[in-house]
PDB file of C-alpha atoms in Angstrom:
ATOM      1  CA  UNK A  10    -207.739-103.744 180.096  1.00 70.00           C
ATOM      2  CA  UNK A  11    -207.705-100.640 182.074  1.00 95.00           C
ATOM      3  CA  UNK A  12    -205.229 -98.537 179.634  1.00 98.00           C
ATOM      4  CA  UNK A  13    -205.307 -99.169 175.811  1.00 98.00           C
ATOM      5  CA  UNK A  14    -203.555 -97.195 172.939  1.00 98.00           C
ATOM      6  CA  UNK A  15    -205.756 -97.257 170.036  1.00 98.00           C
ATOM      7  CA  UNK A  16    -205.662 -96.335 166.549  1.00 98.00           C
ATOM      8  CA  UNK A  17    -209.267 -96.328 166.141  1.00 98.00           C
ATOM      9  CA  UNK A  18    -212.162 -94.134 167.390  1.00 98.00           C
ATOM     10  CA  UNK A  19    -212.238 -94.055 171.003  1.00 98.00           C
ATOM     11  CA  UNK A  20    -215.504 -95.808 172.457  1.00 98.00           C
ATOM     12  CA  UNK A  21    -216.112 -93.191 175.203  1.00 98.00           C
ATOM     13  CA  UNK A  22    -219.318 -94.312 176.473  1.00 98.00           C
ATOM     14  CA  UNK A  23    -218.356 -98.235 176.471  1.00 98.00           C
ATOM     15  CA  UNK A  24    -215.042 -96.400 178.607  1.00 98.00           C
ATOM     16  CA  UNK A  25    -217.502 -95.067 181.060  1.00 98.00           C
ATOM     17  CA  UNK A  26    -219.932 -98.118 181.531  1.00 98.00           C
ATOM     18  CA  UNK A  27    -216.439-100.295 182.328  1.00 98.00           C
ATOM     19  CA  UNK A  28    -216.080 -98.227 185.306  1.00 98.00           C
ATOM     20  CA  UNK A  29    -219.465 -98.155 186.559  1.00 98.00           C
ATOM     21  CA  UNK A  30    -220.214-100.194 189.798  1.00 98.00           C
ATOM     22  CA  UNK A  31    -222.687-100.717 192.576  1.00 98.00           C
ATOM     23  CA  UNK A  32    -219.603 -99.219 195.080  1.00 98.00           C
ATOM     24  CA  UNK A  33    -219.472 -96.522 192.986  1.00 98.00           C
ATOM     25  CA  UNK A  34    -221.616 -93.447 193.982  1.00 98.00           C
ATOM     26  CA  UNK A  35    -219.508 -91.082 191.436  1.00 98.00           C
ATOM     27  CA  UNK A  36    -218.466 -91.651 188.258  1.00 98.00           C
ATOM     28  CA  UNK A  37    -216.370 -88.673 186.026  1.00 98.00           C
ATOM     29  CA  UNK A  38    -215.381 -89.316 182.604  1.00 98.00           C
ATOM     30  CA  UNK A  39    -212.821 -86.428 180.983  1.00 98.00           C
ATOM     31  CA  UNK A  40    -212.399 -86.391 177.410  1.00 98.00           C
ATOM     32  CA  UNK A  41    -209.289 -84.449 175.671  1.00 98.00           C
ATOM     33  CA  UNK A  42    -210.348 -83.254 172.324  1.00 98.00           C
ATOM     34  CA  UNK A  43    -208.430 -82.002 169.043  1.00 97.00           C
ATOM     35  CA  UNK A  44    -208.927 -78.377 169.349  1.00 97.00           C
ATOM     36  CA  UNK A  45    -209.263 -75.904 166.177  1.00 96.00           C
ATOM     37  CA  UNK A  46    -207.588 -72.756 167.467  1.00 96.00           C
ATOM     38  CA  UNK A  47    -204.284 -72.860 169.659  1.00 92.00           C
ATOM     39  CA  UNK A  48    -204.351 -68.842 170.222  1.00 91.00           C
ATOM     40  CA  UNK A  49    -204.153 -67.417 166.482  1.00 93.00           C
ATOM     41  CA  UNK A  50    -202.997 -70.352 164.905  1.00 94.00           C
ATOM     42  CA  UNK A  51    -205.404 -72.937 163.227  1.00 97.00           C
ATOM     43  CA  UNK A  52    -205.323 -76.279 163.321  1.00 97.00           C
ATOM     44  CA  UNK A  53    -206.804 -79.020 160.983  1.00 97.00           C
ATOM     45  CA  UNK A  54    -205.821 -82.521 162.588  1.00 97.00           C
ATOM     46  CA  UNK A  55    -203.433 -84.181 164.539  1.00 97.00           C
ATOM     47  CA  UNK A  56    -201.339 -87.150 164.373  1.00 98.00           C
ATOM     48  CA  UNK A  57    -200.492 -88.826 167.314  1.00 98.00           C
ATOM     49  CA  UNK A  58    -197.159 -91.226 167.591  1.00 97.00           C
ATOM     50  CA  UNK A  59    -196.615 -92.773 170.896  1.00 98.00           C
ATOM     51  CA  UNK A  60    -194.197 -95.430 172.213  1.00 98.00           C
ATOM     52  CA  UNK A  61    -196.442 -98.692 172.900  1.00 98.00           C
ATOM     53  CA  UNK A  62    -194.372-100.122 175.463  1.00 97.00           C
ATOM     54  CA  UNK A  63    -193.372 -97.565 177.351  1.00 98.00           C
ATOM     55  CA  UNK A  64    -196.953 -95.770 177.556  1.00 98.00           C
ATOM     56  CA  UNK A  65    -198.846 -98.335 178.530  1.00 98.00           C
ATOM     57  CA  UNK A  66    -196.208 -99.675 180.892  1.00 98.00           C
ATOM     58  CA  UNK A  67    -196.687 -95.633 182.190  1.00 98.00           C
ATOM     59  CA  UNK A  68    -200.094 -95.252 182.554  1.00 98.00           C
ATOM     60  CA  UNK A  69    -200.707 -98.189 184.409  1.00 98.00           C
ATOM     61  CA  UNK A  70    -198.544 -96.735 186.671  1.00 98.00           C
ATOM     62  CA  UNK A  71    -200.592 -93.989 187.024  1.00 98.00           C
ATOM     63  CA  UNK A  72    -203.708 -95.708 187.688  1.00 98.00           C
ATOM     64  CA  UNK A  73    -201.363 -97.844 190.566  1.00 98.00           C
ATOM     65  CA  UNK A  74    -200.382 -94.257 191.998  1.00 98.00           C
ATOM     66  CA  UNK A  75    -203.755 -92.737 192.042  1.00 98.00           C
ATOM     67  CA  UNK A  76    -205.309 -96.260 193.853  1.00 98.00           C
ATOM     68  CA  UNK A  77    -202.898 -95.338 196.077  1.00 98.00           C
ATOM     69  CA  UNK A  78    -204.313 -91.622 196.900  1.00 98.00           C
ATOM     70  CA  UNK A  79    -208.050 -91.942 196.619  1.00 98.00           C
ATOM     71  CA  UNK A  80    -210.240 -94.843 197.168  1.00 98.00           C
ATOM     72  CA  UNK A  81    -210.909 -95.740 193.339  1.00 98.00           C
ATOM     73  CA  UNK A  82    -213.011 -98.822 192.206  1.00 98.00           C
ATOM     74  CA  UNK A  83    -212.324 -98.505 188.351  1.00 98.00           C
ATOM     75  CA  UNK A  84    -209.766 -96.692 186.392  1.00 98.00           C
ATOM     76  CA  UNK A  85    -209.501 -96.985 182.665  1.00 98.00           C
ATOM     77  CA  UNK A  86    -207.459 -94.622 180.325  1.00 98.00           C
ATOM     78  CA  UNK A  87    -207.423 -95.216 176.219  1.00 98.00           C
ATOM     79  CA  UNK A  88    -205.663 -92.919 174.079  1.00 98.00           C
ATOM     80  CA  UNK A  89    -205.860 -92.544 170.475  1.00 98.00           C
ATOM     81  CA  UNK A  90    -202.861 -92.838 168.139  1.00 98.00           C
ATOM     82  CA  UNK A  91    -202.427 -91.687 164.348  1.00 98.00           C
ATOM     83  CA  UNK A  92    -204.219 -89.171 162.628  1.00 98.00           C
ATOM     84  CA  UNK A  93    -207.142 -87.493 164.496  1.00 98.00           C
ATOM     85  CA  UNK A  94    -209.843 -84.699 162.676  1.00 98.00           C
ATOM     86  CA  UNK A  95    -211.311 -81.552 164.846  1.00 97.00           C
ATOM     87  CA  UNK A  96    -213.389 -82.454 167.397  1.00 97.00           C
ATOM     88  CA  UNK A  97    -212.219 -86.564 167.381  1.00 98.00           C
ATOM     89  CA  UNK A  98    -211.688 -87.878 171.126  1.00 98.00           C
ATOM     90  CA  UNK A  99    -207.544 -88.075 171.646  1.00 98.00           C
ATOM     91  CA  UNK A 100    -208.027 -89.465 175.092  1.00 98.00           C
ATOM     92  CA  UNK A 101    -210.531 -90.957 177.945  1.00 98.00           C
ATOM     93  CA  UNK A 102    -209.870 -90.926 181.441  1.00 98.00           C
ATOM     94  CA  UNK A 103    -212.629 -92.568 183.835  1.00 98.00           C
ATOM     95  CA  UNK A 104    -212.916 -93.140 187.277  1.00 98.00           C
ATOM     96  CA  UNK A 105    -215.128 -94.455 189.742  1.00 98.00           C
ATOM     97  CA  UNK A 106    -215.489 -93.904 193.402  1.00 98.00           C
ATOM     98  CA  UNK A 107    -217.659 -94.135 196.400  1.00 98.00           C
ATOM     99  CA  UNK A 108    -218.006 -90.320 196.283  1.00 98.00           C
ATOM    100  CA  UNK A 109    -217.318 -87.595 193.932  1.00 98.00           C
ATOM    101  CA  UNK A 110    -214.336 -85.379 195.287  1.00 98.00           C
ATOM    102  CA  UNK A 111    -212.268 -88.487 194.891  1.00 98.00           C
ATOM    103  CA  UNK A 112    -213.348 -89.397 191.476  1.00 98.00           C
ATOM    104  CA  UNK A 113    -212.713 -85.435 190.577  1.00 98.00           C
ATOM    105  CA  UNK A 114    -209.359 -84.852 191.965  1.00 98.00           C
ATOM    106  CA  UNK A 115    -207.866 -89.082 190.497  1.00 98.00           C
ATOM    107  CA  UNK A 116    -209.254 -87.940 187.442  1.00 98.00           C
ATOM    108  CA  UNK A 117    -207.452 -84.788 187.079  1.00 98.00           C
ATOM    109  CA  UNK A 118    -204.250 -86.685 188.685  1.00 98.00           C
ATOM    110  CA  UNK A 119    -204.308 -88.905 186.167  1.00 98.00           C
ATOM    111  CA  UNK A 120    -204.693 -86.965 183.270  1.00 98.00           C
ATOM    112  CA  UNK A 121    -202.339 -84.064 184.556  1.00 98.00           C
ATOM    113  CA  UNK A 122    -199.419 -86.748 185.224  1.00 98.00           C
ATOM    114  CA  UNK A 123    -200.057 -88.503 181.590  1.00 98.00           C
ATOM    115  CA  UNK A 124    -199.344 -84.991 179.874  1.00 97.00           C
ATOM    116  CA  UNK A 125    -195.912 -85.393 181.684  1.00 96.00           C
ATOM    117  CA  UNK A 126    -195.085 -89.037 182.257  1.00 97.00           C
ATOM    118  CA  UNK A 127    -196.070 -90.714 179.245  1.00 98.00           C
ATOM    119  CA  UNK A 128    -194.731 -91.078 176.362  1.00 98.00           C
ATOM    120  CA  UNK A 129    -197.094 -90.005 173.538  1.00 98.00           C
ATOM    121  CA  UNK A 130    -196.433 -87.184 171.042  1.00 98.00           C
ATOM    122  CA  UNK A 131    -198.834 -84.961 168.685  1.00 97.00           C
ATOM    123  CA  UNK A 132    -198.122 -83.058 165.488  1.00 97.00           C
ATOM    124  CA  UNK A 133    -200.240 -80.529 164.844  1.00 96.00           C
ATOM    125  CA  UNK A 134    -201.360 -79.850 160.790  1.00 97.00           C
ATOM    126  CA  UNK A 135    -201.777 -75.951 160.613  1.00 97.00           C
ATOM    127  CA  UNK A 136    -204.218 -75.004 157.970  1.00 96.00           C
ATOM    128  CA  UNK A 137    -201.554 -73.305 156.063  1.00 96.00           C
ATOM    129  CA  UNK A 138    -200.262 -76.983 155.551  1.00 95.00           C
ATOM    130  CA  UNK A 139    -197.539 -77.181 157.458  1.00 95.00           C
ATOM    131  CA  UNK A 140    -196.591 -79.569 160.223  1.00 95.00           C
ATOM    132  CA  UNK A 141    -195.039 -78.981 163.734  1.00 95.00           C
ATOM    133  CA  UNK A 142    -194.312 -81.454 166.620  1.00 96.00           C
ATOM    134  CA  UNK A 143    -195.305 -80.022 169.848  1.00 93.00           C
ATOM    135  CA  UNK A 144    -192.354 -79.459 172.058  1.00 78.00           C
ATOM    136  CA  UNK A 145    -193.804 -78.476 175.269  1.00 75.00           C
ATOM    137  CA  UNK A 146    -190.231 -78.407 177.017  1.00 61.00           C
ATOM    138  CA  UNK A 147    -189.872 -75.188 174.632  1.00 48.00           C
ATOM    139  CA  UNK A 148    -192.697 -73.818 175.702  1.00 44.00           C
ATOM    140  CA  UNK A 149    -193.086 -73.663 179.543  1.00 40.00           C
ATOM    141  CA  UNK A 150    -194.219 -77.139 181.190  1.00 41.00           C
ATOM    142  CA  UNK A 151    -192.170 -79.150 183.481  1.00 45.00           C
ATOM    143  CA  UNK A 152    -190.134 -82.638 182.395  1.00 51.00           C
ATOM    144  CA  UNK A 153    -190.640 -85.888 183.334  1.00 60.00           C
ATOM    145  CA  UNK A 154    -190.141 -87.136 187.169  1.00 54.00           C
ATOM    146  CA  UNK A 155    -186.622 -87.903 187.893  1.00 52.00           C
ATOM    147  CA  UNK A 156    -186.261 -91.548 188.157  1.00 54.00           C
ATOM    148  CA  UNK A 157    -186.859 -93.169 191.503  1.00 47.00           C
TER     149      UNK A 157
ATOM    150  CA  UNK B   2    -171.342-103.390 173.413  1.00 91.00           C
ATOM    151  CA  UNK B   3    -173.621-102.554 170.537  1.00 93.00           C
ATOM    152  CA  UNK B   4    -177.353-100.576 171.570  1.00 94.00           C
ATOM    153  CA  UNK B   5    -179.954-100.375 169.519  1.00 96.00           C
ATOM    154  CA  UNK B   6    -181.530 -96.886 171.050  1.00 98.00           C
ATOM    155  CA  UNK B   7    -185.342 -96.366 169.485  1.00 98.00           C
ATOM    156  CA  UNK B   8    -186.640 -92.655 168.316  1.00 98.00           C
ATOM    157  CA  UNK B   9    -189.805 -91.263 168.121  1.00 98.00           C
ATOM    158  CA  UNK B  10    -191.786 -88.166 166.936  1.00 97.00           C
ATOM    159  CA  UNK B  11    -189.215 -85.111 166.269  1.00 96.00           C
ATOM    160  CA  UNK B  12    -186.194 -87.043 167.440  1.00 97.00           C
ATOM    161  CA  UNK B  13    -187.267 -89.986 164.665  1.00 97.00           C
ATOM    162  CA  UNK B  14    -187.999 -87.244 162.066  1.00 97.00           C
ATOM    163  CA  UNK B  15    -184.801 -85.369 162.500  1.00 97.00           C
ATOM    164  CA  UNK B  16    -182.753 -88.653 162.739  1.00 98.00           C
ATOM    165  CA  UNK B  17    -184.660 -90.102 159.479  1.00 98.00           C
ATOM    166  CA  UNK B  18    -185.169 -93.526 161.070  1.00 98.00           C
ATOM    167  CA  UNK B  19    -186.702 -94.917 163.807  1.00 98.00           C
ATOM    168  CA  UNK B  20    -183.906 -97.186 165.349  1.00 97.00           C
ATOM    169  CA  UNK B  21    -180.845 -96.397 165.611  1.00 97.00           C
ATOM    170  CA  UNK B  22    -177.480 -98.955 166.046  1.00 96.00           C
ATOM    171  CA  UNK B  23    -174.824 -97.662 168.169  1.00 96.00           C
ATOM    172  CA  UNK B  24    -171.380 -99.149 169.160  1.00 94.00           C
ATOM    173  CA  UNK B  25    -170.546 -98.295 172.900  1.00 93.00           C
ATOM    174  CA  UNK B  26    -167.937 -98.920 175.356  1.00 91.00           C
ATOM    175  CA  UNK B  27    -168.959-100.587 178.749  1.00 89.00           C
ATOM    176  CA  UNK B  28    -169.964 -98.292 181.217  1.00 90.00           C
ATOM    177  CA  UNK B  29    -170.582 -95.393 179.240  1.00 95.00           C
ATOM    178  CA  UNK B  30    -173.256 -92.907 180.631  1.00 96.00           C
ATOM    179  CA  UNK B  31    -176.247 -91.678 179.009  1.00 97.00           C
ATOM    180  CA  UNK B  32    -174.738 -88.126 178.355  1.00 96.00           C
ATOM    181  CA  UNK B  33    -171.986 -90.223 176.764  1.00 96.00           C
ATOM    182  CA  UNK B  34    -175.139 -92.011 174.345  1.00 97.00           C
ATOM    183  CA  UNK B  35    -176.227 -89.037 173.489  1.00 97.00           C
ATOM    184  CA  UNK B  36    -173.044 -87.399 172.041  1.00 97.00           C
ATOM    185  CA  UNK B  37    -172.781 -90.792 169.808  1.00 97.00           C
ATOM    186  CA  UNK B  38    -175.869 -90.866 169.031  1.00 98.00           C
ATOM    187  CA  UNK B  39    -175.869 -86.635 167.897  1.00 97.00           C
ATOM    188  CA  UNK B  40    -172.469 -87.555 166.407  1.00 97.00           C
ATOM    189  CA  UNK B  41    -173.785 -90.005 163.695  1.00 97.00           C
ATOM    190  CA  UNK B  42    -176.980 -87.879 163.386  1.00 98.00           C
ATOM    191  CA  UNK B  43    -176.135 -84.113 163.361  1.00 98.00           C
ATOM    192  CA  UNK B  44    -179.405 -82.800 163.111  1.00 97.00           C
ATOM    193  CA  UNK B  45    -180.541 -84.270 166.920  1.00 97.00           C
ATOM    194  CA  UNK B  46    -178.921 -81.270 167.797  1.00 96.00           C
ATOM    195  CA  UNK B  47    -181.272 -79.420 167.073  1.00 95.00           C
ATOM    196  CA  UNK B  48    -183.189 -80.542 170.016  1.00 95.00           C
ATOM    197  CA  UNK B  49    -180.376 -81.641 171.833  1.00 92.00           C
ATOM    198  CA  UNK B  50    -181.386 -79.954 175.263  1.00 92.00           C
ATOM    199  CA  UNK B  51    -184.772 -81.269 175.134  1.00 94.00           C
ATOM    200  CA  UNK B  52    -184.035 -85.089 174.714  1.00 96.00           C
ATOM    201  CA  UNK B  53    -184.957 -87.440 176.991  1.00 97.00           C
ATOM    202  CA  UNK B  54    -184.028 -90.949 177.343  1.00 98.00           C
ATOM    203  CA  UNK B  55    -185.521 -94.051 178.333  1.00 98.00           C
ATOM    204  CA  UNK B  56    -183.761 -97.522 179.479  1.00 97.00           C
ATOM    205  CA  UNK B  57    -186.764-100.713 180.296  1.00 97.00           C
ATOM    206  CA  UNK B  58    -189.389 -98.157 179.834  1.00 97.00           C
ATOM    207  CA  UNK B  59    -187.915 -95.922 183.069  1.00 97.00           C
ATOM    208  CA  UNK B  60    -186.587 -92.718 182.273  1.00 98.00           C
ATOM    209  CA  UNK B  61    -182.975 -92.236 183.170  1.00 97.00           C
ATOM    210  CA  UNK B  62    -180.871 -89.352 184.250  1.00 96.00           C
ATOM    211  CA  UNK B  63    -177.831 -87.892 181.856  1.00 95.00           C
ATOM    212  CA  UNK B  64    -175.333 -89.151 184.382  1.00 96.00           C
ATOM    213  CA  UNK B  65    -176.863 -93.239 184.242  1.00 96.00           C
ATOM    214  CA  UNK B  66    -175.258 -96.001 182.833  1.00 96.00           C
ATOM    215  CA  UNK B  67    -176.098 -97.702 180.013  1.00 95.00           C
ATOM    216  CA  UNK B  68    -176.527-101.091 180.949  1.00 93.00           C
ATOM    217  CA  UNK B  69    -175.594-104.072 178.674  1.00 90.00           C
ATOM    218  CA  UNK B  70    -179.005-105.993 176.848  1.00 90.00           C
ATOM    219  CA  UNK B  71    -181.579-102.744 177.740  1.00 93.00           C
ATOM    220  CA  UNK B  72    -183.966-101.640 175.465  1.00 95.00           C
ATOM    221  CA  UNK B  73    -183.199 -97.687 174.615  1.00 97.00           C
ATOM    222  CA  UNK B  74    -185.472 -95.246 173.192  1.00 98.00           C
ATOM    223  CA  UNK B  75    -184.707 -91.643 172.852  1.00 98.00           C
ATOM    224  CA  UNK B  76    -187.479 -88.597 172.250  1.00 97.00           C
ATOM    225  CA  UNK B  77    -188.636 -85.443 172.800  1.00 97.00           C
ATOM    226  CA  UNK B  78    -190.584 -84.018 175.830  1.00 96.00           C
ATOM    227  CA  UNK B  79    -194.043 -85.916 175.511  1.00 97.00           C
ATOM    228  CA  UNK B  80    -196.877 -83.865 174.166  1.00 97.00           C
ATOM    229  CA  UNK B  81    -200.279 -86.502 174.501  1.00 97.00           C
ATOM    230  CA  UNK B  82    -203.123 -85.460 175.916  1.00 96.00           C
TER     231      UNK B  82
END
């Protein structure tokens, strides 16, 4: 499967061996992580909810629209769903190419476009215990593509 | 027609249920959805600008039709990553 939604602990270096390949002469792996500090306000987990359908159905778009810019061999993206600790691994994105500028800019496509496109939401626990969906719409980033 | 429109994250919270059953008239638009589905769950409105809305796993613009036997979901701007 090159994209999974998991509600386990994501397998990053079994992620980046699936992509590896004789063709390949570059390989980048990026990892999102659950981050303690979002300016002055502390975090202690996260809890991920996503819409299984839909986000898998998205991100394998993705990897079809990046194949379509850069000459990829292997794409794979997991994320991680339900309740996550400091430091855990929310998401993997890897790709392989011939050479490294095209492995560097698919990756950052594809991780860039599933903060937009795809449907997966986090909750952030502040340490004073309270609990806040992220809204990003309220903040400052743009919505979803309009449909085709 | 009846549509069974899906929620997640805030919009699921705020609704208190994560499906919810609509009765429609044919060829009513997605804006037209929305006010039905705010209408039987006031406190969507609360993040009423911000909802998007989904029809086969495509999002749809305000002005689309609902088409008969799709499978809705309705949610908040998406926040993985």
């Amino acid at each position: 499967m090159t994209v999974k939604l998991i509600d386990t602990p994501i397998d990053y270096h079994a992620v980046t061996e699936s992509v590896r390949d004789h063709r390949a002469g570059a390989v980048v792996l990026f990892l999102g992580t659950v981050r303690e500090f979002t300016n002055d306000q502390q975090t202690t987990a996260l809890d991920y909810d996503a819409y299984p359908e839909m986000a898998n159905a998205k991100m394998q778009e993705l990897i079809d629209e990046a194949r379509d810019r850069w000459p990829i061999i292997h794409a794979v993206i997991e994320h991680r769903i339900g309740h996550l600790e400091l430091g855990e691994v929310c998401v993997a994105v890897a790709v392989s190419s011939p050479h490294r500028k095209d492995a560097f800019h698919a990756g950052q496509f594809l991780i860039d476009e599933l903060k937009v496109r795809v449907p997966i939401w986090k909750k952030e626990n502040w340490i004073d215990g309270q609990t806040e969906w992220v809204h990003p719409a309220s903040e400052k980033s743009s919505s979803p593509p309009p449909p085709a | 027609m009846n549509v069974t429109v899906k929620l997640f994250a805030q919009a699921r919270d705020l609704a208190g249920t994560s499906q919810a059953n609509l009765s429609l008239n044919e060829e009513q638009s997605v804006k037209e959805m929305l006010a039905s589905l705010i209408d039987k769950y006031p406190a969507l409105s609360q993040i009423q600008g911000n909802l998007l809305v989904a029809v086969n796993n495509e999002y749809v613009s305000s002005e689309s039709l609902i088409p008969a036997n799709a499978e809705i979901a309705c949610f908040p701007p998406v926040s993985g990553g």
